[in-house]
Tab-separated table of N, CA and C in Angstrom:
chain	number	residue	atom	x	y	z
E	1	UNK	N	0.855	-1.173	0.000
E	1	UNK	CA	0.000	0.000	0.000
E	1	UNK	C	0.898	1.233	0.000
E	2	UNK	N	0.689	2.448	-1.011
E	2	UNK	CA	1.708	3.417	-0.641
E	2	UNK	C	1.248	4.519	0.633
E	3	UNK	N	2.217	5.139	0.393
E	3	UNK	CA	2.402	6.353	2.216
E	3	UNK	C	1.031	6.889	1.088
E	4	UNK	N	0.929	7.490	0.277
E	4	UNK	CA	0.035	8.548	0.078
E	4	UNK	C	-1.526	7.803	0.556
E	5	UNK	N	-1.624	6.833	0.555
E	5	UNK	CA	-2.917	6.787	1.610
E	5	UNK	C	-2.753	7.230	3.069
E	6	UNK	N	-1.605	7.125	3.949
E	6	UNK	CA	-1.684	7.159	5.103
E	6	UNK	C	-2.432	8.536	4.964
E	7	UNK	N	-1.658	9.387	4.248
E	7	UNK	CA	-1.537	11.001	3.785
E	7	UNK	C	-2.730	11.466	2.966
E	8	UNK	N	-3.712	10.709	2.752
E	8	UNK	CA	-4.958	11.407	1.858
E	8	UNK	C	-5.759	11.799	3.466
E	9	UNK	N	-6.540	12.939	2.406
E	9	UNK	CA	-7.533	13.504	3.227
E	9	UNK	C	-7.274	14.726	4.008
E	10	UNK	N	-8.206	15.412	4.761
E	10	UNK	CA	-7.958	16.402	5.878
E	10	UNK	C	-8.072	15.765	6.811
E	11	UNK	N	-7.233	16.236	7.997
E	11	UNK	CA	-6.905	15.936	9.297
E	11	UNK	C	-7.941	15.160	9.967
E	12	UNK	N	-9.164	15.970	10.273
E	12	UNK	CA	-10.127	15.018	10.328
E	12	UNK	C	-10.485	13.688	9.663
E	13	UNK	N	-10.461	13.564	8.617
E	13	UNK	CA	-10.400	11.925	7.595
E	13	UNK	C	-9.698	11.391	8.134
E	14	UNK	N	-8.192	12.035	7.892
E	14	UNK	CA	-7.228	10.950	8.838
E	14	UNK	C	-7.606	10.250	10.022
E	15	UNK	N	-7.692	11.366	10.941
E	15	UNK	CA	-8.433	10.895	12.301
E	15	UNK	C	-8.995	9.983	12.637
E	16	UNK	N	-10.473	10.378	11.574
E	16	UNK	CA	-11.250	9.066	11.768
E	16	UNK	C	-10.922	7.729	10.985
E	17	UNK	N	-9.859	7.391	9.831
E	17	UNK	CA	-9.746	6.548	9.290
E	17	UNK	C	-8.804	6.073	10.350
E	18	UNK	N	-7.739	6.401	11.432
E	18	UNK	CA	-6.643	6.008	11.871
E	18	UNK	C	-7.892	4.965	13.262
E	19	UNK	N	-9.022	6.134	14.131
E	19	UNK	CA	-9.540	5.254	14.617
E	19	UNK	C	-10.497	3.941	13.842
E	20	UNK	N	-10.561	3.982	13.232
E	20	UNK	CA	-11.380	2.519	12.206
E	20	UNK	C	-10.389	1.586	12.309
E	21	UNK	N	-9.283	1.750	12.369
E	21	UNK	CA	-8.002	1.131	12.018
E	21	UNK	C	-7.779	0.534	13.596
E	22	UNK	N	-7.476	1.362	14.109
E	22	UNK	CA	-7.432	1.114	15.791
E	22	UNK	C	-8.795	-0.239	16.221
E	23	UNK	N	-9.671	0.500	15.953
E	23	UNK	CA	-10.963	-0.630	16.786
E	23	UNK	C	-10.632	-1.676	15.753
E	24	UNK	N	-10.529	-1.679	14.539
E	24	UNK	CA	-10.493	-3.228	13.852
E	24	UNK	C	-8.778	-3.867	14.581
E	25	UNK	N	-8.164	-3.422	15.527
E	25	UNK	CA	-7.035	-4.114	15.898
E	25	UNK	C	-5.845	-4.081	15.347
E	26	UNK	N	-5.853	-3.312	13.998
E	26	UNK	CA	-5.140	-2.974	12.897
E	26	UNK	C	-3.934	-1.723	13.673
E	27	UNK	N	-3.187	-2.772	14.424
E	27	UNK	CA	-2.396	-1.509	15.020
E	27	UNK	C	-1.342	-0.925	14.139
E	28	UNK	N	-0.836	-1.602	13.759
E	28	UNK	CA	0.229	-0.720	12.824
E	28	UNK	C	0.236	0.219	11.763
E	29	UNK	N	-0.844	-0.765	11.114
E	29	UNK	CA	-1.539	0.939	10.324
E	29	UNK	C	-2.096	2.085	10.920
E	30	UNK	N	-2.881	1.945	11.973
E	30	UNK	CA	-3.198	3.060	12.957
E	30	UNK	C	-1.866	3.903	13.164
E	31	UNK	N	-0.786	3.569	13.954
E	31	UNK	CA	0.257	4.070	13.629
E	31	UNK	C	0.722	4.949	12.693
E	32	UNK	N	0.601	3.989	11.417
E	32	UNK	CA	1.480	5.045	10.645
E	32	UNK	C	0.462	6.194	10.224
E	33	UNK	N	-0.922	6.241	10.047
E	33	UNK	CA	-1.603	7.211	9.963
E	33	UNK	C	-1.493	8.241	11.269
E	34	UNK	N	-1.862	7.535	12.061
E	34	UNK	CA	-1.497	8.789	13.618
E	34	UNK	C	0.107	9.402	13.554
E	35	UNK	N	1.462	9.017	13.307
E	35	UNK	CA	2.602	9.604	13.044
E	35	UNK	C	2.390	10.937	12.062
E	36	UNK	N	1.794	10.980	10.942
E	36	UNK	CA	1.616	11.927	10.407
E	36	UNK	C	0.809	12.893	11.421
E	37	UNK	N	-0.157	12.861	11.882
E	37	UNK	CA	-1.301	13.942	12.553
E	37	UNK	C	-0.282	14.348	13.757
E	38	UNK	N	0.312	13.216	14.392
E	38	UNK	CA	0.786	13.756	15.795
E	38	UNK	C	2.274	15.237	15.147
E	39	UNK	N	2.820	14.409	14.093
E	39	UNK	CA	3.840	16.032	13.620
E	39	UNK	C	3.188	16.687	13.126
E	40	UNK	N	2.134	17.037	12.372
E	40	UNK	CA	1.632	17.888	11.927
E	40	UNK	C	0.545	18.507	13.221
E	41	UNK	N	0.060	18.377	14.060
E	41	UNK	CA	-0.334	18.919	15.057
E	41	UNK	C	-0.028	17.856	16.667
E	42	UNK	N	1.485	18.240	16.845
E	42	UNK	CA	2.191	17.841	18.245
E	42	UNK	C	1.238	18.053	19.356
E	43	UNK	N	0.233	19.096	19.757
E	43	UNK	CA	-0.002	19.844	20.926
E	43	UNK	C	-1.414	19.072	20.538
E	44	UNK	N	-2.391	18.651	20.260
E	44	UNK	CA	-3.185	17.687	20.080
E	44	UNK	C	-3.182	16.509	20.643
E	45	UNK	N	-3.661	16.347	22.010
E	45	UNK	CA	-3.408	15.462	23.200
E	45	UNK	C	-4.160	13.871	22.502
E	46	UNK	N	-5.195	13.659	22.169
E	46	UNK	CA	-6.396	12.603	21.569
E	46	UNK	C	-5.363	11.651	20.722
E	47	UNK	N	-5.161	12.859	19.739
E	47	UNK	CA	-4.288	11.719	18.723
E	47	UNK	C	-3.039	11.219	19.369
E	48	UNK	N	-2.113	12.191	19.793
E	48	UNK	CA	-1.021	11.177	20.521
E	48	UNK	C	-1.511	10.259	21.490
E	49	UNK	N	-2.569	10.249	22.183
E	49	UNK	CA	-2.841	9.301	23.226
E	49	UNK	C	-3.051	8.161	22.279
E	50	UNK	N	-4.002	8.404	21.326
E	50	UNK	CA	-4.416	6.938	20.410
E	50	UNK	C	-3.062	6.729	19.745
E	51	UNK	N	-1.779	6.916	19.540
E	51	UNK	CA	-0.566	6.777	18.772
E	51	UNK	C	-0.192	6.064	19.894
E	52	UNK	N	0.346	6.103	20.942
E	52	UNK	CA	1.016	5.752	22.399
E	52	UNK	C	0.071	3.975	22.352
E	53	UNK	N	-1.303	4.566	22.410
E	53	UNK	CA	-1.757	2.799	22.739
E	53	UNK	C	-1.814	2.280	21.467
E	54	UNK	N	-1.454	2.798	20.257
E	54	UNK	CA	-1.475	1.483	18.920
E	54	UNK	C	-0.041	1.090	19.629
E	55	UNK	N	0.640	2.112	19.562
E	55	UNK	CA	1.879	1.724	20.013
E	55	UNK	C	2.450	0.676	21.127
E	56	UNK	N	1.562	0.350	22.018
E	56	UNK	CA	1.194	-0.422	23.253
E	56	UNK	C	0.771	-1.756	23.008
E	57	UNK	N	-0.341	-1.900	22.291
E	57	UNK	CA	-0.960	-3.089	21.562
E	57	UNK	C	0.088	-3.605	20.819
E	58	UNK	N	0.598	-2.638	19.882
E	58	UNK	CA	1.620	-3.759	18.891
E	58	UNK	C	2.997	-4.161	19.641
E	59	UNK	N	3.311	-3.671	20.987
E	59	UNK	CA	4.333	-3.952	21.706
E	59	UNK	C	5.693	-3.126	21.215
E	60	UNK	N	5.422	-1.724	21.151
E	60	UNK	CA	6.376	-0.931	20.601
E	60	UNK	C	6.303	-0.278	21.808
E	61	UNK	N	6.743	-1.005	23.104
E	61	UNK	CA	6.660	-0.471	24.260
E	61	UNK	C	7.511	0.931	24.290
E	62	UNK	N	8.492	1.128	23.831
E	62	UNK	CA	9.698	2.039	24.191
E	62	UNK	C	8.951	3.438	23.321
E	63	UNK	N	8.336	3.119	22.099
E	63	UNK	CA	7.826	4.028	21.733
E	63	UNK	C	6.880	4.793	21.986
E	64	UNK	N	5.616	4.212	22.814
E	64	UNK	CA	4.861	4.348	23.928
E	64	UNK	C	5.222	5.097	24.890
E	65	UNK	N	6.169	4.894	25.712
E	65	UNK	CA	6.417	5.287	26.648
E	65	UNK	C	6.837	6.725	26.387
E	66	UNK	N	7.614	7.036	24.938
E	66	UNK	CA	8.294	8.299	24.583
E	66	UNK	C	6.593	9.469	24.537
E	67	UNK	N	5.731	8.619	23.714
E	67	UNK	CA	4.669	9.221	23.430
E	67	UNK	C	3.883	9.864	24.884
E	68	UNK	N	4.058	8.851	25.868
E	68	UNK	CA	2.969	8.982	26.640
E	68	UNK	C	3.804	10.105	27.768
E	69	UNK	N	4.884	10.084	27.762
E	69	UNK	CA	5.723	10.902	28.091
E	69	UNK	C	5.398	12.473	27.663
E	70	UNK	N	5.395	12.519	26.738
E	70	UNK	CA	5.263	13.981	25.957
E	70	UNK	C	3.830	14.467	26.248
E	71	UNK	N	2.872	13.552	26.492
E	71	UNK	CA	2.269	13.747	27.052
E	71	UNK	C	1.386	14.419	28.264
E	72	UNK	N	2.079	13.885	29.109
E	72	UNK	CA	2.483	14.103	30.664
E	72	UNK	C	3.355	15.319	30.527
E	73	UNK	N	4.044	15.398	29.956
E	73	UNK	CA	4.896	16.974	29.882
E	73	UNK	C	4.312	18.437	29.670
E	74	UNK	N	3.322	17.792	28.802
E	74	UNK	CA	2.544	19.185	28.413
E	74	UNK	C	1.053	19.143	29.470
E	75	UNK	N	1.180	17.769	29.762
E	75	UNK	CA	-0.609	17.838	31.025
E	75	UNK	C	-0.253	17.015	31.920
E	76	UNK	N	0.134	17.270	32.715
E	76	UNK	CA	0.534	16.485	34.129
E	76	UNK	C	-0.819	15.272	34.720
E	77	UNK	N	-1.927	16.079	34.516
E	77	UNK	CA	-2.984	15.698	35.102
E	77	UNK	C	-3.754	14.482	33.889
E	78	UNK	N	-3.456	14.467	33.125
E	78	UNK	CA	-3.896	13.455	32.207
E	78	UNK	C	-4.117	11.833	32.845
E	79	UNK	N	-4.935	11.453	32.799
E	79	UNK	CA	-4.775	10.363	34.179
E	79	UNK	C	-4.623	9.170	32.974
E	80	UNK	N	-5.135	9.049	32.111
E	80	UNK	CA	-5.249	7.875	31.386
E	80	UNK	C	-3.524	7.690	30.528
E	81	UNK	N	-3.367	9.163	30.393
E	81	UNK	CA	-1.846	8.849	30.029
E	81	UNK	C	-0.987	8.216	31.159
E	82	UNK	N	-1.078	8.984	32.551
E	82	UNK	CA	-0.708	8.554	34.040
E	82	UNK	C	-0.535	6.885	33.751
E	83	UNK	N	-2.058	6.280	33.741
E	83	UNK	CA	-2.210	5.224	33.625
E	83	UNK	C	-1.498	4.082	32.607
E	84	UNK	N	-1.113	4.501	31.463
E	84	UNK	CA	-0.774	4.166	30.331
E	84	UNK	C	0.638	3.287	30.464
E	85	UNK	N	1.000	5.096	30.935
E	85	UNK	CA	2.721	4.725	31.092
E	85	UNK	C	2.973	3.874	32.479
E	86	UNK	N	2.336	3.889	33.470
E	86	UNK	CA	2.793	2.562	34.434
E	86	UNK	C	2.748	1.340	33.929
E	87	UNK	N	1.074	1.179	32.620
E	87	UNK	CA	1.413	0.127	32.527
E	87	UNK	C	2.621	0.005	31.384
E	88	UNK	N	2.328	0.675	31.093
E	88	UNK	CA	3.725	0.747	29.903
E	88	UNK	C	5.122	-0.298	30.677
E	89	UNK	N	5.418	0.770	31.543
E	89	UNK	CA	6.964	0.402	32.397
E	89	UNK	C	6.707	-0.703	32.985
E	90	UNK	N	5.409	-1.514	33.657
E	90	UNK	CA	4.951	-2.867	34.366
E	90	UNK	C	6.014	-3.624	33.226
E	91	UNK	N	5.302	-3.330	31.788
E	91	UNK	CA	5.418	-4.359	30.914
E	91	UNK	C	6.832	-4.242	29.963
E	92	UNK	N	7.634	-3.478	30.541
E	92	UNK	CA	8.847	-2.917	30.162
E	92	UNK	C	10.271	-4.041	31.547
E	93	UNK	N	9.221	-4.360	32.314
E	93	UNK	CA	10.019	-4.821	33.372
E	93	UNK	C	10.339	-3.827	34.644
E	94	UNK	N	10.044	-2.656	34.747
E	94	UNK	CA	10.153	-1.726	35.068
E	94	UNK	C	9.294	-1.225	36.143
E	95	UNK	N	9.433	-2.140	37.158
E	95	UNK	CA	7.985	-1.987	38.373
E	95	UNK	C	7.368	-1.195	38.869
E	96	UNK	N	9.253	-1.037	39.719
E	96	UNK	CA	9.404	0.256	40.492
E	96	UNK	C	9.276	1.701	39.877
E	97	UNK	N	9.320	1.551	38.939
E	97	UNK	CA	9.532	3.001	37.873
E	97	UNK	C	7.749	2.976	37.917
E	98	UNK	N	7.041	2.352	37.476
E	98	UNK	CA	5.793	1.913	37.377
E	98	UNK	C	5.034	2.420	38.543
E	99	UNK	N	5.286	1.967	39.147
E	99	UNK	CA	4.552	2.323	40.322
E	99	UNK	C	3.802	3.371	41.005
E	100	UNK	N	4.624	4.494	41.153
E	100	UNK	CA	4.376	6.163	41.281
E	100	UNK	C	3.286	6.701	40.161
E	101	UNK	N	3.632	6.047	38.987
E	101	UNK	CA	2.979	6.317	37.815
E	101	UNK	C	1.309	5.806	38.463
E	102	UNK	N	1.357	4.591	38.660
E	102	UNK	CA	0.113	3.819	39.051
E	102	UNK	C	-0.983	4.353	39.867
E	103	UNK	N	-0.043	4.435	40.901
E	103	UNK	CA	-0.498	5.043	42.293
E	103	UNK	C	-1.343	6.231	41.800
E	104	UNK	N	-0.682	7.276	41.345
E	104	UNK	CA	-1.140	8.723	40.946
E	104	UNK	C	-2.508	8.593	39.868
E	105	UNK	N	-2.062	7.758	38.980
E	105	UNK	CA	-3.442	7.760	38.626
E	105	UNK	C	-4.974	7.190	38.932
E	106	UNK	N	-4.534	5.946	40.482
E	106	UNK	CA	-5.396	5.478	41.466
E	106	UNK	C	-6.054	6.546	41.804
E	107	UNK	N	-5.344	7.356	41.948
E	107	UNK	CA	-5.505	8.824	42.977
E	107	UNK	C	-6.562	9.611	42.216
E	108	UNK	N	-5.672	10.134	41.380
E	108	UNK	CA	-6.829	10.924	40.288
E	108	UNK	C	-8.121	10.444	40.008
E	109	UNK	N	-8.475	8.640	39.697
E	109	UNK	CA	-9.324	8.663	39.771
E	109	UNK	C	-10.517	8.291	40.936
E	110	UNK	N	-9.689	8.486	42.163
E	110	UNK	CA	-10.679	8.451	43.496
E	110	UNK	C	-10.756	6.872	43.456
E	111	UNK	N	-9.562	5.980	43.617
E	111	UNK	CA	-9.505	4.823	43.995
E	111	UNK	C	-8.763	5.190	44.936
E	112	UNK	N	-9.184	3.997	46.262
E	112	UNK	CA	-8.182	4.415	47.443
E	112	UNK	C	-7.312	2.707	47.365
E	113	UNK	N	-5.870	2.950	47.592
E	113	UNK	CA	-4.923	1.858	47.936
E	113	UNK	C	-5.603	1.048	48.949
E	114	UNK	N	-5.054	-0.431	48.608
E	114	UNK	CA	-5.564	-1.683	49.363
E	114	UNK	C	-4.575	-1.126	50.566
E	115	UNK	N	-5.477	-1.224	51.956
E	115	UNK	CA	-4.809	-1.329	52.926
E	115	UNK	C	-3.758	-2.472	53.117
């Protein structure tokens, strides 16, 4: 298939063709359509979040983590990114790193820790 499909359409088309792609499980193509939207509009929280979990699903953990990162940089409070990246690092081997991540987003969403 060539790049100029990833690349047809307005932003919106993309969008919605990248999620069609996503729910049919089709992670990698989701991907490469979301890579275009996330450089062409970086500060657009939705699409990098859906880039981070194709990225997650297809086990491009490290790339994930960069995403969900940039994330968190620009919105601290983002809980599902919060969430993302612990599990990200769980599944990175990365527990302890994990953890803080976890916790905080327990928090945010008004779960209280097992005594």
């Amino acid at each position: 298939m060539s790049d100029t499909y990833y690349e047809f359409g307005t932003a919106g088309e993309r969008w919605d063709r990248a999620r069609l792609f996503f729910d049919a499980k089709e992670y990698g193509t989701a991907v490469r359509i979301l890579t275009g939207l996330v450089a062409e509009h970086p500060e657009q929280t939705a699409q990098r979040l859906l880039l981070a979990r194709a990225y997650y699903h297809s086990a491009q953990l490290s790339r994930a983590e960069t995403e969900l990162r940039a994330i968190l940089e620009r919105d601290p409070v983002e809980h599902y990114a919060r969430l993302m990246l612990g599990r990200t690092l769980e599944r990175l081997g990365r527990t302890d790193e994990a953890a803080p991540h976890l916790r905080m987003a327990a928090a945010m969403a008004g779960e209280t820790p097992p005594a």
